mmCIF file of C-alpha atoms in Angstrom:
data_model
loop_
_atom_site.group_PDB
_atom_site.id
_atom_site.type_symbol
_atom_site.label_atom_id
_atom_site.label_comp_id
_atom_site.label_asym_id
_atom_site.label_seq_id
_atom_site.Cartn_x
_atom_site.Cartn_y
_atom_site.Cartn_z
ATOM 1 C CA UNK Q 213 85.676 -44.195 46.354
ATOM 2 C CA UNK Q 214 88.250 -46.496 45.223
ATOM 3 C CA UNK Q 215 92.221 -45.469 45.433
ATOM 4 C CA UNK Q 216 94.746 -44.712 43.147
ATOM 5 C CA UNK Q 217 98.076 -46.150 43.894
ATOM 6 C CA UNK Q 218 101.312 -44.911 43.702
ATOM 7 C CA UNK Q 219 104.537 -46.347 41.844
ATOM 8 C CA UNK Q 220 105.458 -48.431 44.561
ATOM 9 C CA UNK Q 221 102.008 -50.369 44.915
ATOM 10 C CA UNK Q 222 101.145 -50.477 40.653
ATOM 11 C CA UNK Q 223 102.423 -51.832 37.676
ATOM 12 C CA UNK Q 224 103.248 -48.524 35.797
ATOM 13 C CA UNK Q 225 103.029 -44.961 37.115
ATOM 14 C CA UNK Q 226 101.286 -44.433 33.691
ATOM 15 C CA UNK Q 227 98.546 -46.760 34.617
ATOM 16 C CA UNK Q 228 98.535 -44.590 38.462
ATOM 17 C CA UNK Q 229 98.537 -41.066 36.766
ATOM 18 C CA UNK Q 230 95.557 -42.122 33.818
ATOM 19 C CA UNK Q 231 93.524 -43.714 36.461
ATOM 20 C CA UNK Q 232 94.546 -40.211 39.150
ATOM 21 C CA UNK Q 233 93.393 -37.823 36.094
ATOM 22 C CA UNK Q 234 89.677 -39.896 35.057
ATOM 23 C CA UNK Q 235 88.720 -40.317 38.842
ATOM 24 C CA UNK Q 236 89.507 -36.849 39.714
ATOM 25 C CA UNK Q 237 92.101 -37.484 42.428
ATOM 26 C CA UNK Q 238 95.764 -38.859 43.425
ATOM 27 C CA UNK Q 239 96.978 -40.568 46.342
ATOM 28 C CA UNK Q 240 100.577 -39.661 47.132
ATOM 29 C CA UNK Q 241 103.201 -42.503 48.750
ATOM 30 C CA UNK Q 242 101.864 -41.901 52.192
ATOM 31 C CA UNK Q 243 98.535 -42.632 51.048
ATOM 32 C CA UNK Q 244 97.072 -38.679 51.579
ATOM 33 C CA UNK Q 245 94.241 -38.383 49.433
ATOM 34 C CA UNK Q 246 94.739 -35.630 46.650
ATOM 35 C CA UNK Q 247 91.511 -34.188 45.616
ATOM 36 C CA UNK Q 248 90.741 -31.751 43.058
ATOM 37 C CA UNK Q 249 88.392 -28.727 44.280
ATOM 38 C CA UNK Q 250 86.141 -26.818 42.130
ATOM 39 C CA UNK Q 251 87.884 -23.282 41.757
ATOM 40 C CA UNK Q 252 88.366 -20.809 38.869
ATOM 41 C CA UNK Q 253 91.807 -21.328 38.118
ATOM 42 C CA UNK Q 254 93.258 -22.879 35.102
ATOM 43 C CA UNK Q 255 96.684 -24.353 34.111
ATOM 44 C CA UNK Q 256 97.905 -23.775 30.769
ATOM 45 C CA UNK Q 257 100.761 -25.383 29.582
ATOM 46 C CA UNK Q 258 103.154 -24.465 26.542
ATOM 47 C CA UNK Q 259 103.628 -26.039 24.188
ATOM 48 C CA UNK Q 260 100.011 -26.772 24.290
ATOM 49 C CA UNK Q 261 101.036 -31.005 24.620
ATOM 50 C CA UNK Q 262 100.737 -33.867 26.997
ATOM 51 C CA UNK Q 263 103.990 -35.254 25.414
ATOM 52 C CA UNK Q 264 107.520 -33.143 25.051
ATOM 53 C CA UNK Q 265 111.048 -34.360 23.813
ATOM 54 C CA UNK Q 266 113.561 -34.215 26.465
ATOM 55 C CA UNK Q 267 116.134 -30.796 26.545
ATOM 56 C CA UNK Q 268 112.996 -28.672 25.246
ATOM 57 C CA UNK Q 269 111.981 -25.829 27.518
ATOM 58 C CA UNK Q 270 108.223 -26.034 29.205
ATOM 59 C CA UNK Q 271 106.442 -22.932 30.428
ATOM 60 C CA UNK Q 272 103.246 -23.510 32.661
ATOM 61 C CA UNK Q 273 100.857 -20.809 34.330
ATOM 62 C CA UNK Q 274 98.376 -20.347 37.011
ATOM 63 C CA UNK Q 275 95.709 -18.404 35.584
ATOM 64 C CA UNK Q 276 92.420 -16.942 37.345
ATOM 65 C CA UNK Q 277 89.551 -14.803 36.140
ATOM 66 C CA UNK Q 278 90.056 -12.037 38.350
ATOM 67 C CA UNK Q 279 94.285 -12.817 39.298
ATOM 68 C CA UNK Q 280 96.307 -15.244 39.452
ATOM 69 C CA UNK Q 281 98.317 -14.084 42.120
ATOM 70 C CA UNK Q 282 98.751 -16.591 45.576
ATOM 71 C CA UNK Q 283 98.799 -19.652 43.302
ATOM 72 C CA UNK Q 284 101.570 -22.299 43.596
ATOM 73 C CA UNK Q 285 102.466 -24.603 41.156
ATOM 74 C CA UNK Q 286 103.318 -28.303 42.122
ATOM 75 C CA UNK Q 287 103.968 -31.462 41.118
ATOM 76 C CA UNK Q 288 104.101 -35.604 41.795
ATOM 77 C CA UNK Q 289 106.762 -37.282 40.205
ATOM 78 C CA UNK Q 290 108.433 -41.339 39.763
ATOM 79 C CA UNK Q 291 110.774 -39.412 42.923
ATOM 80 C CA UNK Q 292 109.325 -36.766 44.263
ATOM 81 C CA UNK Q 293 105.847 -35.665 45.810
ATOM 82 C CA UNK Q 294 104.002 -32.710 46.244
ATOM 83 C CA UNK Q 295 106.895 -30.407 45.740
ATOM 84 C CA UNK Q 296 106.817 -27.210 44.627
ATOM 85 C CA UNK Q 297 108.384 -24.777 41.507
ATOM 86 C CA UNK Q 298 111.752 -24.271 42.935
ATOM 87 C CA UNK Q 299 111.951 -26.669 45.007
ATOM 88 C CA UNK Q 300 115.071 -28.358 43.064
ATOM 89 C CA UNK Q 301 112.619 -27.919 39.683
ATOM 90 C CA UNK Q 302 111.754 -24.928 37.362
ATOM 91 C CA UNK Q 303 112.505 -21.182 38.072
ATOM 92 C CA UNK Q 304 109.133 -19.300 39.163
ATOM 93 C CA UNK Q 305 108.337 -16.288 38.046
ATOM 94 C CA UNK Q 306 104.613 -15.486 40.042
ATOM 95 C CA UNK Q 307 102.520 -17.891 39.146
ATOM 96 C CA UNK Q 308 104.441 -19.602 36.380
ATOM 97 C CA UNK Q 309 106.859 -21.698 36.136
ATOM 98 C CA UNK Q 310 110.052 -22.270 33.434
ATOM 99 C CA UNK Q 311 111.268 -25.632 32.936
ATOM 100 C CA UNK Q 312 114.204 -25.386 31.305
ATOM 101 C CA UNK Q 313 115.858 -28.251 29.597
ATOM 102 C CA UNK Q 314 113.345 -30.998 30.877
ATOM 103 C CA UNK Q 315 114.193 -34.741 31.024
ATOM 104 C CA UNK Q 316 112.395 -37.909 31.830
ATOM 105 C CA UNK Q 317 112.458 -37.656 35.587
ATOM 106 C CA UNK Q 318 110.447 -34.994 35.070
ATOM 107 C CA UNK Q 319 107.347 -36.729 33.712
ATOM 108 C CA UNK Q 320 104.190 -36.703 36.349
ATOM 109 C CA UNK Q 321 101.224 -34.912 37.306
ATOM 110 C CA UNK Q 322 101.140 -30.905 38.298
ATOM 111 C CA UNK Q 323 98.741 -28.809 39.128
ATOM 112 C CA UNK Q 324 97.856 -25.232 41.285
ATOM 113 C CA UNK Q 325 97.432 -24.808 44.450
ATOM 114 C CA UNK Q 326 96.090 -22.101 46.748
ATOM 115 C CA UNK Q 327 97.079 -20.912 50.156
ATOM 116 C CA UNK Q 328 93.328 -22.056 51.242
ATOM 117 C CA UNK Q 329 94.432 -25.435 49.993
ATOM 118 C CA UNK Q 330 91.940 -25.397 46.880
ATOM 119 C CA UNK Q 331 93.109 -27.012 43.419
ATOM 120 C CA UNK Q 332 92.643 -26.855 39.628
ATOM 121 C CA UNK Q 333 92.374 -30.006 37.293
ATOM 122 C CA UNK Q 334 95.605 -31.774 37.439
ATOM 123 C CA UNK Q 335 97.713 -32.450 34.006
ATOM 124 C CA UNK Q 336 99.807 -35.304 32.856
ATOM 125 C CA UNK Q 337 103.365 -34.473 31.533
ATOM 126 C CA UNK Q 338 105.199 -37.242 29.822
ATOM 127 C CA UNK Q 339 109.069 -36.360 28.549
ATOM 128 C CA UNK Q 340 109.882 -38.709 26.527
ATOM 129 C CA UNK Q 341 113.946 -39.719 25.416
ATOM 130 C CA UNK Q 342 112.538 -41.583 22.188
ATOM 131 C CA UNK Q 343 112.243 -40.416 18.956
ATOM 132 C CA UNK Q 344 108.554 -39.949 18.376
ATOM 133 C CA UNK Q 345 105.683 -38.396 20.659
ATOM 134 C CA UNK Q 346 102.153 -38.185 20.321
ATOM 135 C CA UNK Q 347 101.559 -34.527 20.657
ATOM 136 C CA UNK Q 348 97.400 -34.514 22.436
ATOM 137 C CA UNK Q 349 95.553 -31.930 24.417
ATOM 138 C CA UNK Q 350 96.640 -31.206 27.839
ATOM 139 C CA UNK Q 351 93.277 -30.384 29.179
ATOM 140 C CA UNK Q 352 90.257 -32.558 28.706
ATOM 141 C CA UNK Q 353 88.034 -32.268 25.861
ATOM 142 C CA UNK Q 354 83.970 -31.173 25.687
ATOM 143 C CA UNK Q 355 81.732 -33.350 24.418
ATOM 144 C CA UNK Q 356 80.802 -32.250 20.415
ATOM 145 C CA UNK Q 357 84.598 -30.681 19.833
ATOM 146 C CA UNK Q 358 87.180 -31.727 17.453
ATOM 147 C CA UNK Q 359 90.580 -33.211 19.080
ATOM 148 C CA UNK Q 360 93.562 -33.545 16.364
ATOM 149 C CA UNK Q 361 96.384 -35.822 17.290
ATOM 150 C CA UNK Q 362 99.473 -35.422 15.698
ATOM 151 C CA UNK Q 363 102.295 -37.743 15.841
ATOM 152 C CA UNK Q 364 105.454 -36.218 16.187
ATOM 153 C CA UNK Q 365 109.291 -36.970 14.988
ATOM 154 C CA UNK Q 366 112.196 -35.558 16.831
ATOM 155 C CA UNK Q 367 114.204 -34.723 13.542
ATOM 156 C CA UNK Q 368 113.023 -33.602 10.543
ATOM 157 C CA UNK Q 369 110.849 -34.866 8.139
ATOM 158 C CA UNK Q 370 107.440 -34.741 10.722
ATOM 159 C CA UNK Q 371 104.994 -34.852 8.706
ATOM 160 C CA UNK Q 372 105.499 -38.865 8.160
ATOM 161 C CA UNK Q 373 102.653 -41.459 7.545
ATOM 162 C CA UNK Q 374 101.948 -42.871 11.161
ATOM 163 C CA UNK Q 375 99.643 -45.357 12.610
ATOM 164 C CA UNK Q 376 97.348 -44.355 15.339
ATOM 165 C CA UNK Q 377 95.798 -46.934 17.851
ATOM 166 C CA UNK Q 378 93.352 -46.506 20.607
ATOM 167 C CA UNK Q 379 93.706 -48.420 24.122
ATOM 168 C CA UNK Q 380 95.851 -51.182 22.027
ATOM 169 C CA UNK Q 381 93.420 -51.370 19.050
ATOM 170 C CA UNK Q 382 95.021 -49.737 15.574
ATOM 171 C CA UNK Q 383 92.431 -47.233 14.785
ATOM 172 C CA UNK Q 384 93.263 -46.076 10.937
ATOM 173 C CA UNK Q 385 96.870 -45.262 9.605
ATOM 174 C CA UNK Q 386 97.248 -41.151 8.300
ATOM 175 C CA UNK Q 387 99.171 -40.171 5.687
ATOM 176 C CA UNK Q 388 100.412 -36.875 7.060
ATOM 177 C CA UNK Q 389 100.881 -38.089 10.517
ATOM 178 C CA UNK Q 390 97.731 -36.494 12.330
ATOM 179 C CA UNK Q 391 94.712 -37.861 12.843
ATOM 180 C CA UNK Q 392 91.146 -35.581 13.770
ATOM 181 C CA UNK Q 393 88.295 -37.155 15.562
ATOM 182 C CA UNK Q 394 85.280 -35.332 14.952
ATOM 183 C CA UNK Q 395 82.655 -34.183 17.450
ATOM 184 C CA UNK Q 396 83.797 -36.330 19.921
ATOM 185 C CA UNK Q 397 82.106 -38.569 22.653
ATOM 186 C CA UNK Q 398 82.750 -40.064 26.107
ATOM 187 C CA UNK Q 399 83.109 -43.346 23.858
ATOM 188 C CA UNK Q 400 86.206 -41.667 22.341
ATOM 189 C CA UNK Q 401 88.266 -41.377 26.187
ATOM 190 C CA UNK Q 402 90.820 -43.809 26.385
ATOM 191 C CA UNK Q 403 94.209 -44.421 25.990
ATOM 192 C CA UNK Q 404 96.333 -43.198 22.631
ATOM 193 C CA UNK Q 405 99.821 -44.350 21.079
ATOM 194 C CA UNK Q 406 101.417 -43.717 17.672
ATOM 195 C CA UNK Q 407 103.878 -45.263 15.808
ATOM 196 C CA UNK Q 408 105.930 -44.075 12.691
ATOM 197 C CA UNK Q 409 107.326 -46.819 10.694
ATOM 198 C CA UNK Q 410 111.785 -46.846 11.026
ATOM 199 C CA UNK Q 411 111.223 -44.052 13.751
ATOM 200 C CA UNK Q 412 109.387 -45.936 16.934
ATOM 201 C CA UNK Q 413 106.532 -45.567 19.131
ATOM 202 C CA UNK Q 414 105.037 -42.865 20.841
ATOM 203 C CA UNK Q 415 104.420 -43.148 24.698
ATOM 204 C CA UNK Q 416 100.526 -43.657 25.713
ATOM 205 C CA UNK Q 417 98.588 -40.436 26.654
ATOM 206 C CA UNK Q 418 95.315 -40.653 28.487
ATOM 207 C CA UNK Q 419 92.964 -38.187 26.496
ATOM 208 C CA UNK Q 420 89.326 -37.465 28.379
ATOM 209 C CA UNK Q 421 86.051 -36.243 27.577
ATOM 210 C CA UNK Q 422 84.089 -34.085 29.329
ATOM 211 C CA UNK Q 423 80.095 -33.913 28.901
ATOM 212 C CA UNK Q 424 78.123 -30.476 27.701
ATOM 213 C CA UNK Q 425 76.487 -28.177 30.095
ATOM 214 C CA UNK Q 426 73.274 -28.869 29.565
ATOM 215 C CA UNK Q 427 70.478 -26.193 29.985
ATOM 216 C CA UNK Q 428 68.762 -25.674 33.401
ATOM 217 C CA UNK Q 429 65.687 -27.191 33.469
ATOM 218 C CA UNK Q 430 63.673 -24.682 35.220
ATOM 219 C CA UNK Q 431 63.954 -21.671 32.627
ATOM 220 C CA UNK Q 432 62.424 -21.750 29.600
ATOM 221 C CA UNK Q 433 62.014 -19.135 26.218
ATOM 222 C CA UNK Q 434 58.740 -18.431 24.814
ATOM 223 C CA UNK Q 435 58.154 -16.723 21.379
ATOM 224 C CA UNK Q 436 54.540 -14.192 20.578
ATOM 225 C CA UNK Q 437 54.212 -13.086 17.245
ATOM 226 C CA UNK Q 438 52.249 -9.711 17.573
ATOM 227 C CA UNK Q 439 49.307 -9.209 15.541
ATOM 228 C CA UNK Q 440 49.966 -9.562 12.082
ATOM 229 C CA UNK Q 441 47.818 -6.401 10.631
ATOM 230 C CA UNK Q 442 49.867 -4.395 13.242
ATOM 231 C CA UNK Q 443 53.043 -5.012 13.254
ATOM 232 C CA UNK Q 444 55.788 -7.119 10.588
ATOM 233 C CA UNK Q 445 56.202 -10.513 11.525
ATOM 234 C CA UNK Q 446 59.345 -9.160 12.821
ATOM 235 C CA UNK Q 447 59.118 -8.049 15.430
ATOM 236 C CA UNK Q 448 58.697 -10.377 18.413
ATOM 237 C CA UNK Q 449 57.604 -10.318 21.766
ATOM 238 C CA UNK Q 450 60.427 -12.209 24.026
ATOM 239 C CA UNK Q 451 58.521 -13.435 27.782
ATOM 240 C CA UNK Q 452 61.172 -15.534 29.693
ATOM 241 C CA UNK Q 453 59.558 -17.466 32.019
ATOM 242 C CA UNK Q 454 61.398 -18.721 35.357
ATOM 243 C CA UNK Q 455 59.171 -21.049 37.410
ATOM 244 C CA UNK Q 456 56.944 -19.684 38.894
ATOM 245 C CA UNK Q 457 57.429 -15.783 38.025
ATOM 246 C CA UNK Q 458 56.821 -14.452 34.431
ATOM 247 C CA UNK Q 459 58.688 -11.693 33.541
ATOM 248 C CA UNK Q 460 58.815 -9.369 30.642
ATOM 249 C CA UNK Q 461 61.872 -8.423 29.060
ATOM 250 C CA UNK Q 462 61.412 -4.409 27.919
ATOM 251 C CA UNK Q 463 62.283 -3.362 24.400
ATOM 252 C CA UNK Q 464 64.982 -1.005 24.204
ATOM 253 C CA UNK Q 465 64.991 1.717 21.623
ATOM 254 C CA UNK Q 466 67.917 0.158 19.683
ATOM 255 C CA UNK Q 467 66.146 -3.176 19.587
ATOM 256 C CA UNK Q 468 63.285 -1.888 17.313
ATOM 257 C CA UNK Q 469 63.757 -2.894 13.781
ATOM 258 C CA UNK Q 470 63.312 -0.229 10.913
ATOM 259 C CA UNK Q 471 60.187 -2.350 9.367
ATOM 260 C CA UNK Q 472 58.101 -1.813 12.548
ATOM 261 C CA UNK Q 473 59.292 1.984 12.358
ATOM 262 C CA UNK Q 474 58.852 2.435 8.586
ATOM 263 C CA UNK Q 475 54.955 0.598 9.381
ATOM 264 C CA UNK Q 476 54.068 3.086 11.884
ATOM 265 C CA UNK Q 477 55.350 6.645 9.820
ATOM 266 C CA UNK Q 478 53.156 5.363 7.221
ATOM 267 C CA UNK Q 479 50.197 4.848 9.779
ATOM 268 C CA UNK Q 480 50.220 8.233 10.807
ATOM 269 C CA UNK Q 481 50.894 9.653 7.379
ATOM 270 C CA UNK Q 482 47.782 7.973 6.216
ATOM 271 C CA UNK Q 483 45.575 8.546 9.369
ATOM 272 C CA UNK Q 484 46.605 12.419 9.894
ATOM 273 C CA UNK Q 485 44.448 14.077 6.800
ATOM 274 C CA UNK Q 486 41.568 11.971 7.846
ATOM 275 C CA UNK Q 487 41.736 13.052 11.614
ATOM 276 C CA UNK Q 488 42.202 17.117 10.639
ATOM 277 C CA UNK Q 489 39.727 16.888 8.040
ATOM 278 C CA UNK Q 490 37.026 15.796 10.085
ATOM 279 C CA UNK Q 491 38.097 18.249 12.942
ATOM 280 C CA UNK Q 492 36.816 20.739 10.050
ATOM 281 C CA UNK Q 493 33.596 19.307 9.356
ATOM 282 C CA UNK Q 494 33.254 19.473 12.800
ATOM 283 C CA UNK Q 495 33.954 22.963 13.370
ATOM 284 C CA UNK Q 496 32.337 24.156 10.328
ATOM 285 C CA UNK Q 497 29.560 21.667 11.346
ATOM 286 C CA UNK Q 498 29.224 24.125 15.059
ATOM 287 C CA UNK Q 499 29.414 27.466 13.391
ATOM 288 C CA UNK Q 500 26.963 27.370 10.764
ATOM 289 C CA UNK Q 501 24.366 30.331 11.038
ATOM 290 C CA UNK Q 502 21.631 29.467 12.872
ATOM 291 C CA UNK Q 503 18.665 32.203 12.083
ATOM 292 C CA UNK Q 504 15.276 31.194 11.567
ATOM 293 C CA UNK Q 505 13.650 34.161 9.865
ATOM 294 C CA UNK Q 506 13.990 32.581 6.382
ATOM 295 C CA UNK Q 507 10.938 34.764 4.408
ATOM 296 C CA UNK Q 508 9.158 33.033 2.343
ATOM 297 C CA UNK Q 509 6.772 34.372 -0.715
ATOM 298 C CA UNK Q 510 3.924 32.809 -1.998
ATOM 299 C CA UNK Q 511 1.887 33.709 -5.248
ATOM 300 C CA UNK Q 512 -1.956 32.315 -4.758
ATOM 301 C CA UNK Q 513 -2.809 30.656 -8.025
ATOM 302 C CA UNK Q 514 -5.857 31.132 -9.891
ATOM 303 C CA UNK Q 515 -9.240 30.765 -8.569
ATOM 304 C CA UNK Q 516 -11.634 28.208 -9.821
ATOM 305 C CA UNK Q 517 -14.849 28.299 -11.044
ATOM 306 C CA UNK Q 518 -17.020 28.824 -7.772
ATOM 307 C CA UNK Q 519 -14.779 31.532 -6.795
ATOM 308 C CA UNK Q 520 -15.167 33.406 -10.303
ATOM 309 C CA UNK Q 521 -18.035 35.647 -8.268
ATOM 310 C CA UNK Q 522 -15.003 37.293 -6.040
ATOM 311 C CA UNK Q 523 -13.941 38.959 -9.008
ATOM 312 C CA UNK Q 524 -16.119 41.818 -9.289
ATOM 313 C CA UNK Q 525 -15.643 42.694 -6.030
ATOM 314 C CA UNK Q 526 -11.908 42.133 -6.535
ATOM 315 C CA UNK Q 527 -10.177 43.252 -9.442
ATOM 316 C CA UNK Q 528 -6.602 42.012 -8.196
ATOM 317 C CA UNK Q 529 -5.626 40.321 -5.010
ATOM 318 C CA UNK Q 530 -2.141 39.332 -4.106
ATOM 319 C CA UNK Q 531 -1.542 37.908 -0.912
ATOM 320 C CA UNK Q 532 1.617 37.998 0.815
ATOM 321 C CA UNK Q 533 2.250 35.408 3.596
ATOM 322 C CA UNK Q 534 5.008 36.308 6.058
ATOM 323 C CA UNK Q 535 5.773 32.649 7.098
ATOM 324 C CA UNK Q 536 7.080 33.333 10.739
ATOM 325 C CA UNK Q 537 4.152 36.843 11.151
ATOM 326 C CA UNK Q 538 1.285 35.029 10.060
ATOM 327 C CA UNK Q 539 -0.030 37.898 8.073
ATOM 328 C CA UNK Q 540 -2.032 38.804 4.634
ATOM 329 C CA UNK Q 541 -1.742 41.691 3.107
ATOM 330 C CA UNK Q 542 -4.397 42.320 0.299
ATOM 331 C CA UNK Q 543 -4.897 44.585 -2.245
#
């Protein structure tokens, strides 16, 4: 891991600081390493800019998740290292810090500190004594994200037509004095600069890019579509599946959508008169009368020609069969 020097051993402290903030760590004049630690604490800064005009006032806070109490703000300067808000610099109030009336020797890096010793990202604060600044985001900037860069006059007009340049290279001129790169990329980190035609140059300000979370690799989201005679298309069966469990994820109540609900009412509206009507045929179906002595009469028809004899023996005969008695009755 390769140093960062101080003042005393580079060029420019600008070069020092730009080269502290993209590596992730400082080295102070007696060569202690300063690293930054991950942690949960955050340093805003306001106004929200890299770059302030001397004699304005600059407010900057600790702030954690859950508190942001037992955080300490500090600072490296061109003078003075690793020293503290009040330490013959801003007035603190908890975890902030009020810079009143800030000048040039105030320009550096400053960052929180625990009592464990743990850090957040550091910041770079240039005051300039000029008469333009380039006014750029304090923190770094996520990959895909808009940054605007507006360059900045000390008296009235701002808004002026300004020329914007990139690590030395003029990048475009704007009309209004700000300039928006869109969705940007780690090929957009580098070193910016304005300059405002009868007014002057801005001081450089390091602007970096940080890369998107990416999704974890080992969870992934699978869609079912339910059967389609069933159900809408809809509704949607959700299985997350983390390697190597798969796990269902329940359907709440309030997560079922009024098609699917609408779909079933009309199920059972349709399906109800069927079901009770044959629970009637059935029923009717098991009480029906079950007697088997059904008479039956029969009338003998005429006799044919061989029995023409039994007639004058027989003037009339009538027989009556009693199906179930097996009996004739003759007269």
């Amino acid at each position: 891991m390769s140093k960062c020097c101080c003042q005393e051993q580079c060029k420019n402290w600008e070069g020092c600081v730009r080269q502290g903030i993209k590596k992730g760590f400082m080295y102070n004049s007696n060569d202690q390493q300063f690293l930054i630690l991950n942690s949960t604490v955050r340093l805003t800064v306001s106004p929200n800019s890299s770059q302030v005009f001397k004699e304005e006032s600059v407010s900057l806070s600790c702030e954690e998740d859950d508190s942001s109490a037992g955080w300490t703000l500090r600072r490296n300067t061109t003078k003075r290292q690793m020293t503290q808000c009040g330490d013959g610099w801003g007035e603190p109030a908890g975890s902030s810090c009020n810079i009143n009336d800030i000048f040039p020797l105030d320009s550096g890096v400053y960052w929180c500190e625990s009592r464990e010793g743990s850090t957040s990202s550091i910041i770079n604060i240039t005051v300039s004594g000029g008469s333009v600044i380039l006014q750029s985001p304090v923190l770094p900037v996520m990959e895909g994200h808009d940054v605007t860069l507006h360059c900045q006059t000390k008296s009235p007009p701002s808004k002026l037509p300004a020329d914007f340049y990139k690590d030395g290279s003029l990048i475009r001129t704007e009309p209004t004095g700000h300039m928006t790169i869109h969705h940007v990329t780690k090929s957009d980190e580098g070193l910016y600069k304005c300059h405002i035609s009868s007014h002057g140059e801005s001081p450089p300000s390091w602007i970096s890019v940080t890369e998107k979370p990416s999704t974890p690799p080992s969870s992934s989201l699978t869609t079912i579509l339910p059967t389609k005679d069933l159900y809408p298309t809809s509704a949607l069966t959700l299985l997350t599946s983390v390697n190597p469990v798969t796990s269902t994820i329940p359907v709440t109540p309030a997560s079922i959508p009024p098609e699917l609900v609408f779909s079933l009412v009309l199920h059972l509206v349709v399906f109800c008169p069927y079901f009770i009507s044959t629970l009637l045929m059935v029923s009717l179906y098991r009480h029906r009368p079950t007697e088997n002595h059904l008479p039956v009469s029969m009338v003998m028809t005429s006799p044919t020609q061989n029995e023409q004899g039994l007639e004058d023996d027989y003037d009339d005969v009538t027989e009556l069969i009693h199906c179930d008695q097996c009996v004739l009755l003759l007269q």
